[in-house]
Amino acid sequence: MSSTSARRLNASNINPHVREAKYAVRGELAVKSEEYRAKIAKGDTADLPFSQVVSANIGNPQQLDQKPITFFRQVLSLLENPQLLDHEDVLLGSLDYKPDVIEKARWLLSKAGSVGAYSASNGVPAIRQSIADFLERRDGFPASESDIYLSAGASSGVNTLLHIICANEKTGILVPIPQYPLYTASLSVLNATCVPYYLDEHKNWGTDLSAIKKACAEAKASGVDVRAIVIINPGNPTGASLSESDIRDIIEFAREERLVLMADEVYQTNVFIGEFVSFKKVLRTLQKESPGKYDGMELASLHSVSKGMVGECGHRGGYFELVGFDQAVQAEIYKFVSITLCAPVIGQCLVELMVNPPREGDPSYALYKKEYDGIFEGLKERAYALWRAFEKMEGVECGEPQGSMYLFPTIKVPAKAAEAARAEGRTPDEFYSMRLLEATGVCVVPGSGFGQKEGSLHFRTTFLAPGTEWVGSIVKFHEEFMNKYK
Amino acid sequence: MSSTSARRLNASNINPHVREAKYAVRGELAVKSEEYRAKIAKGDTADLPFSQVVSANIGNPQQLDQKPITFFRQVLSLLENPQLLDHEDVLLGSLDYKPDVIEKARWLLSKAGSVGAYSASNGVPAIRQSIADFLERRDGFPASESDIYLSAGASSGVNTLLHIICANEKTGILVPIPQYPLYTASLSVLNATCVPYYLDEHKNWGTDLSAIKKACAEAKASGVDVRAIVIINPGNPTGASLSESDIRDIIEFAREERLVLMADEVYQTNVFIGEFVSFKKVLRTLQKESPGKYDGMELASLHSVSKGMVGECGHRGGYFELVGFDQAVQAEIYKFVSITLCAPVIGQCLVELMVNPPREGDPSYALYKKEYDGIFEGLKERAYALWRAFEKMEGVECGEPQGSMYLFPTIKVPAKAAEAARAEGRTPDEFYSMRLLEATGVCVVPGSGFGQKEGSLHFRTTFLAPGTEWVGSIVKFHEEFMNKYK
C-alpha cells in the first residue's frame, strides 16, 4: 500500500459541534496575552510599550493579588501530608497552626480517607452532609446529602446537568445574554438549542420577564422543546443581584412553562449592592405559601470554591444541589458522573472548609475573619476605583459595581474605528480590546464573547488586579484611541 | 394556570445517549457495597456474614492499603501552604523534610504560582516541558511541550479526544473487548459507534490482528467511518503487555486504514511480565526506518497519576501527548479544554513529581526508592497469592498475573446457576458477583461490564487489598456456590 501523507483529522472533519463552540474568555486575546507574558518573563521587553500583562479577562483571583485564606491552606497541607499530624507540638508551636486546624484535618481524614483515593462518584458522604447542613442554615429549609453532587468546579456541574437535560437538537435552554460563555459553548458541543434572553442594561442588568417570555414563546413557536432556564445570580459578567421579587417572577414563569431552573450561584458572596437570595429559598417559600401549586418543580443550583473570598479556582471544587428531581433521573446523573470517577478530593475538602469555616470562638476565627473581610473590602475598593475611571472616560458608560468580580461597561467607538475593525475582520469591541492589549498589556474580554444587543458594544474586565497603574493605562489608551479614530 | 404536578424530566425523556451508557465499575454492585460499608460503619453488622467490605471493583490503591509516596506528599503540603517555607529550619529539623523537597516546592511555586489559581487551559507550561523531557528520556525521541495537555486524570483526556474525533453517529472507534468501560460509555454519550475487537484470551489477552481487521472491515462494510483504534497497554482488565512486534502490527494496520491511534498507557509501570514499550517509541522507530511511509500518522497517548506506584487517583492528574496532529485540530482541542478551564493544579503538580521523581544522589532518593519498590513488590505478591487461589478453584481459569492492577479469571458456572441468574434478570456473571458480595463483602465487577465473548464468563478483581483473609473468603464462597448449583 502506498504511504498516506494526509492526516485523518483536520479542522473540517472533526466534531462540528466542538468547532462551532465559542469560548472567548480564553480565546485569541488570552493566547496573545500569554505570549506577551512569556516574552516579558524572558526579559524581552524592548519593543513592548508595557512591562507587565494584567489578566483582567478571567476571574482568577490568586493569579493576581488575592492570598489564600490561611485556615484553608493549613488544613489542606495536613491532608496532603498526614505525617505532619505526628508532630502536633511543632504544628502548634513554631508553625503557629491552631488546634481547630488540626481537628478539622483529622476529621476530614477520618471521613475522606486519603485524598489520593477516589471518593464516591457524587463525593465524600460526610462532605455532602456538611453542604446540606450549610444549605439548611443559609435558606432555613431542609436539604439532603443525597441531593448533593460534588463536582470539579461549577463548570463540570453545568456540563453534567446539560448532558442530562438535553435530549436532542430540539431541546432548548433559556440562557441570559450577556452570559458566561460556558453555557453557549456547552450547548454548542451538545448540539442543543440555546434560547437567548436579554438582560436589561437600563435596569442594572436585571431580568426582564417580558423579554424572557418573548424569547421562550418564539422558540416554542419554531418547534423548540424549551426545558430549562439558566439564571446566573449574581450575574456574570454583569454583577447584578436579583431581588426576591425578580426570583419569584422567574419561578412563576418556570412553573407556567414547566421549566427546570438552573441557578448558577457561584458569586453568592460577591455582593456589594442588594443581597443574595437563593433560588432554593424562594422556591421553598413559594411552596410553603401555596401548597401544591409548585409541586414537581425542579431546581439545580450550583456553587464553587473558585469565586467569593475563597478564590481557589485551581483546586476545581464545587457542587450542585438538586431540588425536586425524579429519583430515576438522579440515578442517571450518578451514572454519568461515575464515568469520570469523582471530583478532585482535595477540592472536595475545600468545599467542606468553605461551607464550614471557623466560627466565632474558634482559635482560627480572628485571622479568618480578618482575611475574609480584607478580601471583600479590597475587591470593593478596586471595583469602585475602576468604575470611577470609567465614569471619566468619553464614550464609556458603566453602572455602579454591584458584585461578582467584573465590570461590563458599554463603549461607543467612532465610526472610523468600526471601519478599521471591519477591515481586520473583527467586531469593533474585539478591535478595541486587541488594541488595548497591545498598548497596555491589559487583557479584557470583548462583549461579543458574552453576547450583547445588536449595535451595542461592551467589554468585561475583572477588578481583581491590584494598584491603580493599570487603570490609568486604560484611561490613557482610551483617550488616544478615541482621538485617533475621531 | 393550574398546578403542574408532573416533573419535566423523567428517565424516558432525558438524553437517551446518557441513558444508554453503561458503567458497571460503579454500578449496582458498587452501590450495594457502599450500603454495606455504611451499615458496618454504624456497627450494624448483626445480619451480615462478614465484617468488612473489600472494594476489589476499582483500581483505587489508597482506599485500601497503599501509602502515598512521602516525597510527593511532602512537596504537595508545601504547595498547599507556602507559608511553611518560611520555616525551613523546622522543616529540615523536626519534620525531617529533605532539601530537595523544599527545592522542588519552590520551583513549582515559581512556575505554577498559587495552586489556587487557574493555569493555562492545557496546563502549567513548565510542567508540560517536564513531561516532554520525560518522554524524550523514556522513548529516545523528541517531544514538545506544545503537544502535551494536562487533564483531570486520563478519563478526562479520553473524553476530550473522543469529543474531537467523533463527528457524528457514523464515526466508529475500534475498542478492545474486554475493555475499561470508559470507552464504551463515552462513545454511548457521544452517540458514536463503538467497533469492538476481541482480545485473545488464549494468547494471554494479546491483540489478534485478524480479529481487528475483521471488526474494522465489517464496520466499514456497514457504512461506519472507522477513524481511530483504542489500545489499552498494559491492558485493563487483562494486565497484558503488548510486545514491540504486536505494536508494530497495530501501527501498520492503522496506517493502512488511516486510523488515529489512541494509546491508553496508564498502567505503564505496572508490569510483571514482559516490558512496557510505548506506541510513540515504536511509531517514531518505524518512521525512522521507513522515511515517508508513516508520515501523517496521528497518535494520542495517555498517562495518569492514578495508577502505577503513584496511585493518586483522588488527585485527578493526568496528561495526553499528541503526535502528528494537525495544528488546526490542536487549536480546537485547546478551545474544548478551555471550556472547563483547566485540570486541577495540584494534580498537575503531581504529574510533575511523577515524571521527575528524586534521582540517585538526591536526599530523598533512598526513601523514595524503598517506598516505590515496596509498593511494586507488594502488588506482585498479592497478585500471585490471588492467582494461586484461583488456580485451586474448580471451574475457574486465570492466566498468570502480567501487570496492571487486575486479574480477570474465566468462570464456568453450573447450568442451575445460569437458570437462577435468568430468573433474577441477571447474567450469570452478575449473579455470581452479587452472591459473592452478599456472602463475603468482596466487591468485584462482572465480566459483562467490560465485554466478553458470547458464552464466556469472567469477573475482574483488583489485587490491591492486603491480607489473605479476603482471598480465603472467595475460595470458600466459590466452593459453596458450586455445590449449591451442582
Short mmCIF file of C-alpha atoms in Angstrom, two decimals, chain A residues 6-255:
data_model
loop_
_atom_site.label_atom_id
_atom_site.label_comp_id
_atom_site.label_asym_id
_atom_site.label_seq_id
_atom_site.Cartn_x
_atom_site.Cartn_y
_atom_site.Cartn_z
CA ALA A 6 -2.60 13.21 4.74
CA ARG A 7 -3.75 13.15 8.33
CA ARG A 8 -7.05 11.58 9.18
CA LEU A 9 -8.25 14.53 11.23
CA ASN A 10 -8.48 18.10 10.05
CA ALA A 11 -10.42 21.15 11.10
CA SER A 12 -13.21 20.39 8.68
CA ASN A 13 -13.88 16.75 9.55
CA ILE A 14 -13.72 16.75 13.36
CA ASN A 15 -16.79 17.09 15.54
CA PRO A 16 -18.62 20.06 14.01
CA HIS A 17 -20.30 20.89 17.31
CA VAL A 18 -16.96 21.39 19.02
CA ARG A 19 -15.84 23.51 16.08
CA GLU A 20 -18.92 25.71 16.40
CA ALA A 21 -18.45 26.32 20.12
CA LYS A 22 -17.13 29.74 21.07
CA TYR A 23 -15.25 30.48 24.27
CA ALA A 24 -13.79 33.98 24.17
CA VAL A 25 -12.70 34.12 27.81
CA ARG A 26 -9.68 32.09 26.75
CA GLY A 27 -9.68 32.97 23.08
CA GLU A 28 -7.32 34.85 20.76
CA LEU A 29 -6.75 37.75 23.16
CA ALA A 30 -5.92 35.47 26.08
CA VAL A 31 -3.49 33.47 23.94
CA LYS A 32 -1.79 36.68 22.77
CA SER A 33 -1.56 37.96 26.34
CA GLU A 34 0.19 34.73 27.35
CA GLU A 35 2.68 35.25 24.52
CA TYR A 36 3.41 38.71 25.90
CA ARG A 37 3.78 37.26 29.38
CA ALA A 38 6.31 34.69 28.13
CA LYS A 39 8.23 37.43 26.30
CA ILE A 40 8.39 39.56 29.44
CA ALA A 41 9.48 36.56 31.52
CA LYS A 42 12.44 36.20 29.15
CA GLY A 43 13.31 39.88 29.68
CA ASP A 44 12.49 40.57 26.05
CA THR A 45 10.54 43.82 26.52
CA ALA A 46 12.38 46.21 24.20
CA ASP A 47 9.54 46.51 21.69
CA LEU A 48 6.68 46.44 24.22
CA PRO A 49 5.04 49.63 25.49
CA PHE A 50 4.30 47.97 28.85
CA SER A 51 6.21 45.97 31.41
CA GLN A 52 3.55 43.60 32.69
CA VAL A 53 0.48 41.73 31.49
CA VAL A 54 -2.69 42.25 33.52
CA SER A 55 -5.03 39.29 33.02
CA ALA A 56 -8.34 41.08 33.57
CA ASN A 57 -10.03 38.58 31.25
CA ILE A 58 -10.69 35.90 33.79
CA GLY A 59 -11.87 35.76 37.39
CA ASN A 60 -8.68 34.19 38.69
CA PRO A 61 -8.04 35.98 42.00
CA GLN A 62 -4.93 34.11 43.10
CA GLN A 63 -3.20 34.71 39.79
CA LEU A 64 -3.28 38.37 40.73
CA ASP A 65 -3.10 39.62 44.25
CA GLN A 66 -5.53 37.58 46.34
CA LYS A 67 -3.89 35.50 49.04
CA PRO A 68 -5.45 32.19 50.01
CA ILE A 69 -7.16 32.05 53.37
CA THR A 70 -4.65 30.72 55.88
CA PHE A 71 -7.01 28.33 57.69
CA PHE A 72 -7.97 26.62 54.45
CA ARG A 73 -4.43 26.07 53.30
CA GLN A 74 -3.17 24.94 56.68
CA VAL A 75 -5.82 22.22 56.74
CA LEU A 76 -5.01 21.21 53.15
CA SER A 77 -1.30 20.94 53.96
CA LEU A 78 -2.16 18.37 56.65
CA LEU A 79 -4.44 16.46 54.31
CA GLU A 80 -1.66 16.25 51.76
CA ASN A 81 0.87 15.14 54.32
CA PRO A 82 -0.88 13.47 57.26
CA GLN A 83 2.53 12.55 58.67
CA LEU A 84 2.68 16.15 59.90
CA LEU A 85 -0.03 15.23 62.40
CA ASP A 86 2.58 13.14 64.22
CA HIS A 87 4.21 16.46 65.17
CA GLU A 88 1.40 18.33 66.88
CA ASP A 89 3.83 20.13 69.16
CA VAL A 90 5.70 21.55 66.17
CA LEU A 91 2.49 22.46 64.36
CA LEU A 92 1.06 24.25 67.40
CA GLY A 93 4.42 25.68 68.36
CA SER A 94 6.78 27.12 65.81
CA LEU A 95 4.44 26.70 62.83
CA ASP A 96 1.56 28.52 64.57
CA TYR A 97 -1.19 26.12 63.42
CA LYS A 98 -4.23 26.43 65.72
CA PRO A 99 -5.92 23.42 67.35
CA ASP A 100 -9.01 23.77 65.14
CA VAL A 101 -6.83 23.35 62.04
CA ILE A 102 -5.59 20.02 63.37
CA GLU A 103 -9.05 18.97 64.49
CA LYS A 104 -10.55 19.75 61.09
CA ALA A 105 -7.81 17.89 59.25
CA ARG A 106 -8.23 14.84 61.44
CA TRP A 107 -11.97 14.91 60.91
CA LEU A 108 -11.61 15.16 57.12
CA LEU A 109 -9.06 12.33 57.01
CA SER A 110 -11.38 10.16 59.08
CA LYS A 111 -14.22 10.83 56.61
CA ALA A 112 -12.46 11.04 53.24
CA GLY A 113 -9.58 8.68 53.91
CA SER A 114 -6.55 9.51 51.81
CA VAL A 115 -7.05 12.47 49.48
CA GLY A 116 -5.23 10.26 46.96
CA ALA A 117 -8.13 7.78 46.86
CA TYR A 118 -11.18 8.10 44.63
CA SER A 119 -14.25 9.10 46.61
CA ALA A 120 -17.79 8.00 45.87
CA SER A 121 -18.79 9.33 42.43
CA ASN A 122 -21.03 12.02 43.95
CA GLY A 123 -18.46 12.98 46.56
CA VAL A 124 -17.41 12.13 50.11
CA PRO A 125 -20.66 11.41 52.05
CA ALA A 126 -19.66 13.48 55.10
CA ILE A 127 -18.89 16.49 52.92
CA ARG A 128 -22.25 16.14 51.18
CA GLN A 129 -23.86 16.15 54.63
CA SER A 130 -21.92 19.30 55.57
CA ILE A 131 -23.13 21.03 52.43
CA ALA A 132 -26.71 20.02 53.20
CA ASP A 133 -26.32 21.46 56.71
CA PHE A 134 -24.90 24.67 55.26
CA LEU A 135 -27.84 24.99 52.88
CA GLU A 136 -30.28 24.47 55.74
CA ARG A 137 -28.61 27.23 57.74
CA ARG A 138 -28.47 29.54 54.72
CA ASP A 139 -32.04 29.03 53.49
CA GLY A 140 -34.00 27.86 56.51
CA PHE A 141 -35.28 24.81 54.64
CA PRO A 142 -34.21 21.15 54.79
CA ALA A 143 -31.55 19.79 52.46
CA SER A 144 -30.41 16.21 51.97
CA GLU A 145 -26.93 14.88 51.30
CA SER A 146 -28.41 12.52 48.72
CA ASP A 147 -29.30 15.51 46.54
CA ILE A 148 -25.79 16.97 46.57
CA TYR A 149 -23.18 16.21 43.91
CA LEU A 150 -19.59 17.36 44.30
CA SER A 151 -18.05 18.49 41.02
CA ALA A 152 -14.74 19.72 39.58
CA GLY A 153 -15.72 23.39 39.85
CA ALA A 154 -19.16 24.57 38.84
CA SER A 155 -18.22 24.17 35.15
CA SER A 156 -18.20 20.43 35.45
CA GLY A 157 -21.57 20.55 37.23
CA VAL A 158 -23.06 22.60 34.41
CA ASN A 159 -21.65 20.12 31.92
CA THR A 160 -23.30 17.23 33.79
CA LEU A 161 -26.68 18.92 34.07
CA LEU A 162 -26.80 19.99 30.43
CA HIS A 163 -25.79 16.48 29.36
CA ILE A 164 -28.80 15.09 31.19
CA ILE A 165 -31.36 17.72 30.21
CA CYS A 166 -30.53 17.97 26.51
CA ALA A 167 -32.15 15.07 24.69
CA ASN A 168 -31.57 16.22 21.12
CA GLU A 169 -31.09 19.27 18.93
CA LYS A 170 -34.66 20.41 19.61
CA THR A 171 -34.03 20.78 23.34
CA GLY A 172 -33.94 24.48 24.15
CA ILE A 173 -32.33 26.09 27.19
CA LEU A 174 -33.04 29.72 28.06
CA VAL A 175 -29.72 31.45 28.66
CA PRO A 176 -29.25 35.08 29.75
CA ILE A 177 -27.38 37.42 27.43
CA PRO A 178 -24.84 38.63 28.31
CA GLN A 179 -23.76 35.36 29.92
CA TYR A 180 -20.69 33.47 30.93
CA PRO A 181 -19.90 31.56 27.69
CA LEU A 182 -19.72 28.17 29.40
CA TYR A 183 -23.44 27.87 28.68
CA THR A 184 -23.45 28.68 24.98
CA ALA A 185 -20.26 26.69 24.42
CA SER A 186 -21.61 23.61 26.21
CA LEU A 187 -24.89 23.79 24.32
CA SER A 188 -22.96 24.03 21.03
CA VAL A 189 -20.95 20.93 21.91
CA LEU A 190 -24.16 19.09 22.87
CA ASN A 191 -25.85 20.27 19.67
CA ALA A 192 -28.83 21.56 21.66
CA THR A 193 -30.56 24.89 21.17
CA CYS A 194 -29.56 27.98 23.11
CA VAL A 195 -32.58 30.26 23.57
CA PRO A 196 -31.09 33.64 24.49
CA TYR A 197 -32.96 36.15 26.62
CA TYR A 198 -31.60 39.64 27.03
CA LEU A 199 -30.94 41.21 30.40
CA ASP A 200 -31.96 44.83 30.80
CA GLU A 201 -28.91 47.11 30.89
CA HIS A 202 -31.12 50.07 31.82
CA LYS A 203 -32.29 48.25 34.94
CA ASN A 204 -28.75 47.46 36.07
CA TRP A 205 -28.75 44.23 34.08
CA GLY A 206 -31.74 42.80 35.93
CA THR A 207 -34.03 40.20 34.37
CA ASP A 208 -36.78 41.46 32.10
CA LEU A 209 -39.64 39.00 32.37
CA SER A 210 -41.30 40.17 29.17
CA ALA A 211 -38.04 39.54 27.28
CA ILE A 212 -37.83 36.04 28.75
CA LYS A 213 -41.45 35.28 27.85
CA LYS A 214 -40.96 36.54 24.34
CA ALA A 215 -37.79 34.51 23.80
CA CYS A 216 -39.49 31.38 25.13
CA ALA A 217 -42.65 31.86 23.08
CA GLU A 218 -40.70 32.45 19.87
CA ALA A 219 -38.57 29.37 20.43
CA LYS A 220 -41.61 27.21 21.14
CA ALA A 221 -43.35 28.56 18.04
CA SER A 222 -40.39 27.42 15.97
CA GLY A 223 -40.63 23.90 17.37
CA VAL A 224 -38.05 24.08 20.14
CA ASP A 225 -38.71 21.99 23.24
CA VAL A 226 -37.77 24.61 25.85
CA ARG A 227 -36.93 22.65 29.00
CA ALA A 228 -34.86 24.78 31.30
CA ILE A 229 -33.88 28.31 32.17
CA VAL A 230 -30.39 29.29 33.30
CA ILE A 231 -30.10 32.17 35.74
CA ILE A 232 -26.69 33.49 36.78
CA ASN A 233 -27.22 35.26 40.10
CA PRO A 234 -25.26 37.34 40.98
CA GLY A 235 -24.64 37.95 37.32
CA ASN A 236 -21.57 37.20 35.26
CA PRO A 237 -20.45 39.39 33.51
CA THR A 238 -22.85 41.95 34.97
CA GLY A 239 -22.58 41.56 38.75
CA ALA A 240 -26.32 42.15 39.17
CA SER A 241 -28.09 40.57 42.17
CA LEU A 242 -31.71 39.62 41.63
CA SER A 243 -34.28 40.73 44.19
CA GLU A 244 -36.55 38.20 45.82
CA SER A 245 -39.41 39.55 43.76
CA ASP A 246 -37.47 39.06 40.50
CA ILE A 247 -36.77 35.48 41.55
CA ARG A 248 -40.44 34.88 42.38
CA ASP A 249 -41.38 36.09 38.91
CA ILE A 250 -38.88 33.76 37.27
CA ILE A 251 -40.05 30.78 39.30
CA GLU A 252 -43.67 31.58 38.48
CA PHE A 253 -42.76 31.73 34.80
CA ALA A 254 -40.85 28.46 35.05
CA ARG A 255 -43.87 26.86 36.70
#
